[in-house]
Tab-separated table of C-alpha atoms in Angstrom:
chain	number	residue	atom	x	y	z
A	21	MET	CA	60.349	81.871	-52.393
A	22	SER	CA	60.629	78.092	-53.024
A	23	GLU	CA	58.363	75.249	-52.270
A	24	GLN	CA	61.452	73.901	-50.224
A	25	THR	CA	60.744	76.853	-47.890
A	26	TRP	CA	57.614	76.346	-47.627
A	27	ASP	CA	58.121	72.886	-46.069
A	28	ALA	CA	60.860	73.573	-43.897
A	29	VAL	CA	58.498	76.128	-42.499
A	30	ASP	CA	56.297	73.327	-41.835
A	31	ASP	CA	58.069	70.988	-41.161
A	32	TYR	CA	59.252	73.740	-38.168
A	33	LEU	CA	56.178	75.232	-37.540
A	34	SER	CA	54.878	71.364	-36.749
A	35	GLU	CA	57.897	70.082	-34.626
A	36	LEU	CA	57.765	72.989	-32.604
A	37	LEU	CA	53.554	73.565	-32.067
A	38	VAL	CA	52.411	70.065	-32.704
A	39	PRO	CA	54.344	67.138	-31.029
A	40	ALA	CA	55.006	63.886	-32.541
A	41	ASP	CA	52.038	62.153	-32.143
A	42	PRO	CA	51.942	57.779	-32.761
A	43	ALA	CA	48.786	57.185	-32.956
A	44	LEU	CA	48.317	60.144	-36.288
A	45	ALA	CA	52.044	58.678	-37.667
A	46	ALA	CA	50.518	55.082	-37.533
A	47	ALA	CA	47.455	56.161	-39.425
A	48	LEU	CA	49.384	58.197	-42.103
A	49	ALA	CA	52.095	55.160	-42.665
A	50	ASP	CA	49.106	52.294	-42.851
A	51	SER	CA	46.909	55.040	-45.043
A	52	ARG	CA	49.957	54.806	-47.538
A	53	ALA	CA	51.025	51.296	-46.822
A	54	ALA	CA	46.862	50.209	-47.936
A	55	GLY	CA	47.993	52.415	-51.323
A	56	LEU	CA	45.082	55.449	-50.156
A	57	PRO	CA	46.481	58.957	-52.151
A	58	GLU	CA	48.823	60.828	-50.508
A	59	ILE	CA	46.609	64.163	-49.398
A	60	ALA	CA	45.291	64.216	-45.963
A	61	VAL	CA	45.796	67.610	-44.198
A	62	ALA	CA	49.268	68.921	-42.434
A	63	PRO	CA	49.652	68.066	-38.953
A	64	ASN	CA	49.478	71.831	-38.181
A	65	GLN	CA	46.272	72.114	-40.201
A	66	GLY	CA	45.473	68.827	-38.244
A	67	ARG	CA	45.706	70.928	-35.298
A	68	LEU	CA	43.970	73.733	-36.450
A	69	LEU	CA	40.627	71.044	-37.056
A	70	GLU	CA	41.121	70.695	-33.574
A	71	LEU	CA	40.842	73.971	-32.181
A	72	LEU	CA	38.523	75.658	-33.900
A	73	ALA	CA	36.698	72.343	-32.710
A	74	ARG	CA	37.338	72.939	-29.547
A	75	MET	CA	36.559	76.735	-29.503
A	76	CYS	CA	33.158	76.712	-30.917
A	77	GLY	CA	32.890	73.767	-28.433
A	78	ALA	CA	31.261	70.887	-31.090
A	79	ARG	CA	29.962	68.704	-29.545
A	80	ARG	CA	28.509	66.862	-32.897
A	81	ILE	CA	31.145	67.023	-35.998
A	82	LEU	CA	30.154	65.974	-39.410
A	83	GLU	CA	32.953	65.417	-42.118
A	84	ILE	CA	32.343	64.981	-45.600
A	85	GLY	CA	35.543	63.064	-47.226
A	86	THR	CA	37.212	61.015	-44.294
A	87	LEU	CA	40.242	59.067	-46.737
A	88	GLY	CA	42.253	57.130	-44.105
A	89	GLY	CA	40.774	58.996	-40.938
A	90	TYR	CA	43.910	61.141	-40.436
A	91	SER	CA	42.106	64.759	-40.709
A	92	THR	CA	39.183	62.582	-37.995
A	93	ILE	CA	41.481	61.404	-35.751
A	94	TRP	CA	41.750	65.791	-34.914
A	95	LEU	CA	39.030	66.535	-35.137
A	96	ALA	CA	37.486	63.292	-32.811
A	97	ARG	CA	39.923	64.117	-30.265
A	98	ALA	CA	38.513	67.711	-30.008
A	99	LEU	CA	34.713	66.352	-28.746
A	100	PRO	CA	33.635	65.874	-25.069
A	101	ASP	CA	32.344	63.216	-23.460
A	102	GLY	CA	29.409	62.384	-25.478
A	103	GLY	CA	30.136	64.283	-28.271
A	104	ARG	CA	29.636	62.429	-31.967
A	105	LEU	CA	31.833	62.686	-35.649
A	106	THR	CA	29.918	61.390	-38.610
A	107	SER	CA	32.483	61.458	-41.479
A	108	LEU	CA	31.330	60.117	-44.817
A	109	GLU	CA	33.055	57.948	-47.385
A	110	TYR	CA	32.987	57.117	-51.005
A	111	GLU	CA	35.154	54.351	-50.949
A	112	PRO	CA	34.890	51.098	-48.716
A	113	ARG	CA	38.581	50.806	-48.712
A	114	HIS	CA	39.355	53.881	-47.340
A	115	ALA	CA	36.417	53.818	-44.536
A	116	GLU	CA	38.426	50.447	-43.982
A	117	VAL	CA	41.351	51.788	-43.310
A	118	ALA	CA	40.116	54.792	-41.728
A	119	ARG	CA	38.054	52.809	-38.928
A	120	ALA	CA	41.490	50.821	-37.981
A	121	ASN	CA	42.977	54.100	-37.671
A	122	ILE	CA	40.676	55.216	-35.389
A	123	ALA	CA	40.254	52.542	-33.862
A	124	ARG	CA	43.814	52.352	-32.496
A	125	ALA	CA	43.885	56.138	-31.521
A	126	GLY	CA	40.888	54.803	-29.125
A	127	LEU	CA	38.558	56.973	-30.820
A	128	ALA	CA	35.780	54.128	-32.182
A	129	ASP	CA	33.389	54.842	-29.972
A	130	ARG	CA	32.450	58.301	-30.531
A	131	VAL	CA	33.340	57.980	-34.533
A	132	GLU	CA	30.592	56.714	-37.171
A	133	ILE	CA	32.466	56.342	-40.665
A	134	VAL	CA	29.483	56.351	-43.240
A	135	VAL	CA	30.113	54.488	-46.802
A	136	GLY	CA	28.928	56.338	-49.669
A	137	ALA	CA	28.306	59.060	-52.306
A	138	ALA	CA	27.724	61.826	-49.826
A	139	LEU	CA	24.571	63.394	-51.841
A	140	ASP	CA	23.213	60.139	-51.619
A	141	THR	CA	23.835	59.743	-47.525
A	142	LEU	CA	23.723	63.435	-46.574
A	143	PRO	CA	19.548	63.283	-47.321
A	144	GLU	CA	19.294	59.616	-45.205
A	145	LEU	CA	21.254	61.752	-42.666
A	146	ALA	CA	18.857	64.373	-42.715
A	147	ALA	CA	15.796	62.524	-42.992
A	148	GLY	CA	17.179	60.081	-39.780
A	149	GLY	CA	16.770	63.873	-37.748
A	150	ALA	CA	21.291	63.841	-38.211
A	151	GLY	CA	22.193	66.773	-36.808
A	152	PRO	CA	22.758	70.492	-36.499
A	153	PHE	CA	25.824	69.873	-36.181
A	154	ASP	CA	28.339	71.941	-34.548
A	155	LEU	CA	31.020	72.289	-37.055
A	156	ILE	CA	31.478	70.551	-40.366
A	157	PHE	CA	34.578	70.228	-42.127
A	158	ILE	CA	34.019	69.219	-45.976
A	159	ASP	CA	37.282	67.217	-47.686
A	160	ALA	CA	36.230	65.675	-50.300
A	161	ASP	CA	35.079	65.519	-54.150
A	162	LYS	CA	35.139	69.373	-55.332
A	163	ASP	CA	33.132	69.339	-58.237
A	164	ASN	CA	29.902	68.387	-55.631
A	165	TYR	CA	30.670	71.362	-53.054
A	166	PRO	CA	28.352	73.513	-53.833
A	167	GLY	CA	26.182	70.450	-52.866
A	168	TYR	CA	28.052	69.732	-49.914
A	169	LEU	CA	27.242	72.980	-48.923
A	170	ASP	CA	23.132	72.791	-49.918
A	171	TRP	CA	23.423	70.093	-47.403
A	172	SER	CA	25.874	71.519	-44.779
A	173	LEU	CA	23.324	74.474	-44.342
A	174	ARG	CA	20.267	72.253	-43.626
A	175	LEU	CA	22.415	70.078	-41.520
A	176	SER	CA	23.001	73.368	-39.163
A	177	ARG	CA	21.788	75.702	-36.589
A	178	PRO	CA	23.159	79.757	-36.395
A	179	GLY	CA	26.226	79.556	-34.885
A	180	THR	CA	28.146	76.113	-36.627
A	181	VAL	CA	31.237	76.328	-38.518
A	182	LEU	CA	31.847	75.599	-41.859
A	183	VAL	CA	35.475	74.745	-42.882
A	184	ALA	CA	36.138	73.795	-47.205
A	185	ASP	CA	39.779	72.137	-47.979
A	186	ASN	CA	41.088	72.902	-51.086
A	187	VAL	CA	39.850	75.607	-52.594
A	188	VAL	CA	42.686	77.518	-54.076
A	189	ARG	CA	43.837	75.136	-56.301
A	190	ASN	CA	47.241	76.742	-56.584
A	191	GLY	CA	45.581	79.216	-57.653
A	192	GLY	CA	43.201	77.744	-60.650
A	193	VAL	CA	40.372	79.641	-58.710
A	194	ILE	CA	40.792	82.822	-60.692
A	195	GLU	CA	39.813	81.683	-63.418
A	196	PRO	CA	36.806	81.996	-64.609
A	197	ASP	CA	36.617	79.233	-68.049
A	198	HIS	CA	39.108	76.972	-65.808
A	199	ALA	CA	38.679	73.676	-67.784
A	200	ASP	CA	38.893	71.799	-64.212
A	201	PRO	CA	35.473	70.266	-62.917
A	202	ARG	CA	36.862	70.673	-59.330
A	203	VAL	CA	37.862	74.017	-60.019
A	204	ARG	CA	34.505	75.010	-61.362
A	205	GLY	CA	33.132	73.265	-58.559
A	206	VAL	CA	35.263	75.568	-56.056
A	207	ARG	CA	34.555	78.673	-57.553
A	208	GLU	CA	30.398	77.867	-57.731
A	209	PHE	CA	30.724	76.779	-54.119
A	210	LEU	CA	32.459	80.332	-53.254
A	211	ALA	CA	29.839	81.966	-55.262
A	212	ARG	CA	26.860	80.468	-53.233
A	213	VAL	CA	28.762	81.159	-49.655
A	214	ALA	CA	29.315	84.919	-50.804
A	215	ALA	CA	25.467	85.147	-51.839
A	216	GLU	CA	24.590	82.384	-49.081
A	217	PRO	CA	23.125	85.863	-46.582
A	218	ARG	CA	22.700	83.224	-43.398
A	219	LEU	CA	26.872	82.903	-43.734
A	220	SER	CA	29.933	85.084	-42.585
A	221	ALA	CA	32.793	83.608	-44.401
A	222	THR	CA	36.399	84.035	-46.137
A	223	ALA	CA	38.498	82.695	-47.530
A	224	LEU	CA	43.066	82.283	-47.010
A	225	GLN	CA	45.213	80.805	-49.273
A	226	THR	CA	47.593	78.421	-48.207
A	227	VAL	CA	51.762	77.627	-48.611
A	228	GLY	CA	53.284	74.415	-47.037
A	229	THR	CA	54.117	71.007	-47.457
A	230	LYS	CA	51.011	70.499	-49.372
A	231	GLY	CA	51.749	72.996	-51.919
A	232	TYR	CA	49.502	76.217	-52.520
A	233	ASP	CA	45.768	75.984	-51.864
A	234	GLY	CA	43.764	77.479	-48.939
A	235	PHE	CA	40.549	77.052	-47.235
A	236	ALA	CA	37.150	78.411	-46.434
A	237	ILE	CA	35.783	79.029	-43.230
A	238	ALA	CA	32.600	80.316	-42.572
A	239	LEU	CA	30.192	81.272	-39.708
A	240	VAL	CA	26.128	80.227	-40.385
A	241	GLU	CA	24.616	83.382	-38.331
A	242	ALA	CA	20.357	83.183	-37.710
């Protein structure tokens, strides 16, 4: 099975099930024009995030890693009136592009982007009484995934859904001595998820326009 087939199937599914959307298309185009890395989730993955948020009735969402705001738009659209999404972004330029994309999508009133290293801003959120969040999406620097998990648990409640992207790393996740710190971070993250009694979790491999990777999903238990 070739990557060309993966891409073709992703395109078919997205075209069939995820209607074209001007705001989302513009968000990708403007992110590309601004020189942001082209690592946003695929359209069908964005729809999955939206559906998960709707399924769990999320009113408060935390996103770790904004990039150009593409996944932020998907998640924010799932919020009911009065819902709020807090997105953490390290790069000020990325946050600037994301704010413009989110405003064009008509979602600026329900999204706050916090700029800074997430391991610095997460304690500030907790100290300020943020949360508990109903859904937390982790999609940032992989070597810090273990720390993001720790703070996600502090900012969650029984019933919170945790989603972590890019946990397969082109198959590198099965290599205990992998040289890439991003792979080691993902492995430690998954090990902590497996050992955490408050979590029921699984992870799935994915192929498609984003290559060979996968995501983990967990439910916080009582």
